[in-house]
mmCIF file with all atom_site columns, C-alpha atoms in Angstrom:
data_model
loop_
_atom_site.group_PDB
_atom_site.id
_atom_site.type_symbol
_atom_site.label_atom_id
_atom_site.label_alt_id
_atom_site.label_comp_id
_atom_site.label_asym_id
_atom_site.label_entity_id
_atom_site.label_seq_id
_atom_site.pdbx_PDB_ins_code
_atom_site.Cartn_x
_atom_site.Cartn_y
_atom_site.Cartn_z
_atom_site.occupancy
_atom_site.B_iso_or_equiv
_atom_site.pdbx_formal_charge
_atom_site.auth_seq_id
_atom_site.auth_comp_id
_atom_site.auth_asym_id
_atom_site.auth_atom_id
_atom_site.pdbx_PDB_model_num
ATOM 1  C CA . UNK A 1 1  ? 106.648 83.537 105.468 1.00 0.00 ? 1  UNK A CA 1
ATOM 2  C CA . UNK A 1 2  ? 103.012 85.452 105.866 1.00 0.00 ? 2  UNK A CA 1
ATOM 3  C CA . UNK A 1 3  ? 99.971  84.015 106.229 1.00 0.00 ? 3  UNK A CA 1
ATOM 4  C CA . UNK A 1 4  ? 96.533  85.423 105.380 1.00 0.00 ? 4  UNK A CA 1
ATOM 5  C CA . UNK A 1 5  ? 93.062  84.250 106.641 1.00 0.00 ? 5  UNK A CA 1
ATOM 6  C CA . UNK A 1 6  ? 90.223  86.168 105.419 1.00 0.00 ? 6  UNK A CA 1
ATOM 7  C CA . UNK A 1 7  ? 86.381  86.152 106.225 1.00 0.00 ? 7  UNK A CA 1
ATOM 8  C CA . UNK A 1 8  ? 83.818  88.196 104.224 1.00 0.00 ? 8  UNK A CA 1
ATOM 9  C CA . UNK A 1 9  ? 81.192  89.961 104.941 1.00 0.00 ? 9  UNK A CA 1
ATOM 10 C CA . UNK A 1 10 ? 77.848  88.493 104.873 1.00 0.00 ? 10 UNK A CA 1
ATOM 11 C CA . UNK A 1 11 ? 76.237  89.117 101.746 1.00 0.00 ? 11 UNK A CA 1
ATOM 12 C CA . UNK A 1 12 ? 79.680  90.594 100.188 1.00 0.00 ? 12 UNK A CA 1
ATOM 13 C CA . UNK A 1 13 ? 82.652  89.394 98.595  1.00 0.00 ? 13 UNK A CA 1
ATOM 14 C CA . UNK A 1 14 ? 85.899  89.863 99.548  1.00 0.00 ? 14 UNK A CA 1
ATOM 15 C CA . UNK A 1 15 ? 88.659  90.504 96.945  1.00 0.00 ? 15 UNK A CA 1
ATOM 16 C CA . UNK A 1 16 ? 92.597  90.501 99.134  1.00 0.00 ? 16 UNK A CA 1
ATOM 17 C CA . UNK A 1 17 ? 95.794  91.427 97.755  1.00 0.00 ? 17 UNK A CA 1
ATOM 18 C CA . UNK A 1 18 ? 98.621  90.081 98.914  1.00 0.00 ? 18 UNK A CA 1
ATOM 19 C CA . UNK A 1 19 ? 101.283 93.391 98.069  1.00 0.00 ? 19 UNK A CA 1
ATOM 20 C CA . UNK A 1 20 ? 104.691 93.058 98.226  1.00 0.00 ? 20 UNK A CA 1
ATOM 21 C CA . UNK A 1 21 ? 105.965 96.995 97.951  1.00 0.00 ? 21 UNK A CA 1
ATOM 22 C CA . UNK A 1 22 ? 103.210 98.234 95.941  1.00 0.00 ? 22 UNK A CA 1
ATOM 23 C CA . UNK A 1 23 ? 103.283 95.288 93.426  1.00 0.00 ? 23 UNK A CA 1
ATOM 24 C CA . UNK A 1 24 ? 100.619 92.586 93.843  1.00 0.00 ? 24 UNK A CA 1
ATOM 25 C CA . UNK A 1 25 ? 101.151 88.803 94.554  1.00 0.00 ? 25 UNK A CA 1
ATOM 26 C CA . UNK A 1 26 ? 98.925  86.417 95.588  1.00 0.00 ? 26 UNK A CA 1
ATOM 27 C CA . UNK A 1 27 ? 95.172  87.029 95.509  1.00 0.00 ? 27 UNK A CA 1
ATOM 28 C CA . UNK A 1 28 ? 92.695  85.804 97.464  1.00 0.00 ? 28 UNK A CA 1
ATOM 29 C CA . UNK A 1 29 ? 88.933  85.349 96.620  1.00 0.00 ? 29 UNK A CA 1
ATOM 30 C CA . UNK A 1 30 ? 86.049  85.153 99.862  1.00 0.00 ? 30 UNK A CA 1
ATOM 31 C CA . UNK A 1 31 ? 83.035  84.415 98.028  1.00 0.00 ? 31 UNK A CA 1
ATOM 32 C CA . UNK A 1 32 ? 79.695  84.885 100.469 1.00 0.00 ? 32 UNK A CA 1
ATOM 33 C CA . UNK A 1 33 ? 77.203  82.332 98.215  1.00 0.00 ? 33 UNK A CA 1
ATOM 34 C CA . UNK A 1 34 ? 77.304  80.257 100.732 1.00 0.00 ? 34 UNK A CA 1
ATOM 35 C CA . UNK A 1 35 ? 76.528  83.071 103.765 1.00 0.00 ? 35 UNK A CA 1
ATOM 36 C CA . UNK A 1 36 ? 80.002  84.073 104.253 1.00 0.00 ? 36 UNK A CA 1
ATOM 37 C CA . UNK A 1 37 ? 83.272  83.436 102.164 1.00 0.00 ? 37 UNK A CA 1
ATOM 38 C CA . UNK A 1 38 ? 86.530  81.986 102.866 1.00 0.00 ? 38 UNK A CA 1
ATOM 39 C CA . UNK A 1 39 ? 90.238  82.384 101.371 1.00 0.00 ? 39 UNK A CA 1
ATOM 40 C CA . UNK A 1 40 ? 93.358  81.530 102.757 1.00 0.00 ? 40 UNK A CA 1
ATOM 41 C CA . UNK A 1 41 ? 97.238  81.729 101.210 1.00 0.00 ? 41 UNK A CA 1
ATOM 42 C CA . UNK A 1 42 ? 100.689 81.620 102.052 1.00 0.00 ? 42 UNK A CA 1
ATOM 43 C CA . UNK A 1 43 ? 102.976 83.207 100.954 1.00 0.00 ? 43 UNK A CA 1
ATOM 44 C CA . UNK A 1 44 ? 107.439 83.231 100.822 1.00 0.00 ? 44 UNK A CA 1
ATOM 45 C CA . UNK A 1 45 ? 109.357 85.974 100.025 1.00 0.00 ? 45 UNK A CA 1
ATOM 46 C CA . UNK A 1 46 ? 112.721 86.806 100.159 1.00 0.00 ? 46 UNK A CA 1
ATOM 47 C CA . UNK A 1 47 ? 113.006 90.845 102.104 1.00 0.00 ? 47 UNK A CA 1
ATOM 48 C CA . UNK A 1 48 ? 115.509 92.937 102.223 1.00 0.00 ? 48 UNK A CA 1
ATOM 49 C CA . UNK A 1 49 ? 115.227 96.075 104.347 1.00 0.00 ? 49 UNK A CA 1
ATOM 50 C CA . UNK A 1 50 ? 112.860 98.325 103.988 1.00 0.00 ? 50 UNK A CA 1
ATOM 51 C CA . UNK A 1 51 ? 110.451 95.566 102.225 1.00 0.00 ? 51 UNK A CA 1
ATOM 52 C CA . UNK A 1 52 ? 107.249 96.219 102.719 1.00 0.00 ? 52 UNK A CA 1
ATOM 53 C CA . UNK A 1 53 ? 104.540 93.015 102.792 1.00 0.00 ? 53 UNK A CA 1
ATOM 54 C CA . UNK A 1 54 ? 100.558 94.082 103.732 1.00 0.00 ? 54 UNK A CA 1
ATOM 55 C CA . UNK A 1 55 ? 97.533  93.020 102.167 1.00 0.00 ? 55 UNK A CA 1
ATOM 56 C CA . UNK A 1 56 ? 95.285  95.455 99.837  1.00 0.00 ? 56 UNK A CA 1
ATOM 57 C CA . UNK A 1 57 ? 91.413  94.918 100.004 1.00 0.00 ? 57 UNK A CA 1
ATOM 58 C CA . UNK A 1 58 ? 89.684  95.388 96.550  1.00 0.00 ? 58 UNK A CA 1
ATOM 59 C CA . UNK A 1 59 ? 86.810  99.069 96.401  1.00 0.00 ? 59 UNK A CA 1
ATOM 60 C CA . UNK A 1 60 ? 83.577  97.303 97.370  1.00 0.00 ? 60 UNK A CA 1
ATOM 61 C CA . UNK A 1 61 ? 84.344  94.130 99.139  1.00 0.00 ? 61 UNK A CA 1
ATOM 62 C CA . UNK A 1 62 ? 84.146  93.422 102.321 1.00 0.00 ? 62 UNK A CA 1
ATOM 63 C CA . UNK A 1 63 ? 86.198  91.523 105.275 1.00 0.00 ? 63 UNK A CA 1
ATOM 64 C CA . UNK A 1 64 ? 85.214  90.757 108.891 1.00 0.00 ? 64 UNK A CA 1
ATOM 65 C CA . UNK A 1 65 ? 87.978  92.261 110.846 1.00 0.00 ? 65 UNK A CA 1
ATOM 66 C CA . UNK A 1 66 ? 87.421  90.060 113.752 1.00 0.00 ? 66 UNK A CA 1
ATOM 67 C CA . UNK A 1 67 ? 87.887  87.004 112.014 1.00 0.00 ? 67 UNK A CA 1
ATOM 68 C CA . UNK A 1 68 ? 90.395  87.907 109.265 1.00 0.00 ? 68 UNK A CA 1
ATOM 69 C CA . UNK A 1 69 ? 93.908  87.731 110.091 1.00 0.00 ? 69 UNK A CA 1
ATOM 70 C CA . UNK A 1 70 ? 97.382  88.310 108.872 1.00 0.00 ? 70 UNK A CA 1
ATOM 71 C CA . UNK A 1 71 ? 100.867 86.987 110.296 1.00 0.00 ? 71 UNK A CA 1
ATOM 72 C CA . UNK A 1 72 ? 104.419 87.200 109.057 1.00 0.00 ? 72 UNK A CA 1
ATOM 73 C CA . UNK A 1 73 ? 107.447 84.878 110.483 1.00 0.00 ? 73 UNK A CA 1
ATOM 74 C CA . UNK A 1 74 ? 111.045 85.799 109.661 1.00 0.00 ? 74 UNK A CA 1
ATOM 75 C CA . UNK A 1 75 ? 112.804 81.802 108.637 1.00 0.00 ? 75 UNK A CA 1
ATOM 76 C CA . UNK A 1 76 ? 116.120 83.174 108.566 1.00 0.00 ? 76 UNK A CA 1
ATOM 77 C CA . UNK A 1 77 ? 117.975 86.181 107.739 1.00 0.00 ? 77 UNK A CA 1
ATOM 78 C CA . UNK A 1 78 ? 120.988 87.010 105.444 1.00 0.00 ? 78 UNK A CA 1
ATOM 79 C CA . UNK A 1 79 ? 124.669 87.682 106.981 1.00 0.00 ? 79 UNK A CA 1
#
């Protein structure tokens, strides 16, 4: 299970990827009308080795890197 958090940049919006091995999945949206932008999503996928799950931020937006955040929790894995 991954989590994403992301804050944007004041005066910038922030357009988030979530990529699962080069192939998008879930996007996320921060839009900064309001000052700064918010956008949160989870997200459940099933891995096999060598998966690899990161998030892709869009040319020309914007994140705050001290308030955006990314996790990933492993539920249970296959025998």
């Amino acid at each position: 299970m991954f989590n994403a958090h992301i804050l944007s940049q004041e005066e910038k919006d922030a357009f988030v990827m979530i990529m699962l091995n080069e192939q998008p999945r879930i996007p996320l949206h921060a839009d900064h009308r309001a000052g700064y932008g918010v956008a949160s999503n989870t997200a459940m996928f099933h891995l096999i080795v060598g998966d690899k799950v990161y998030l892709r931020l869009k040319k020309d937006s914007a994140i705050s890197n001290d308030s955006s955040t990314f996790s990933g929790y492993l539920l249970y894995a296959d025998d």
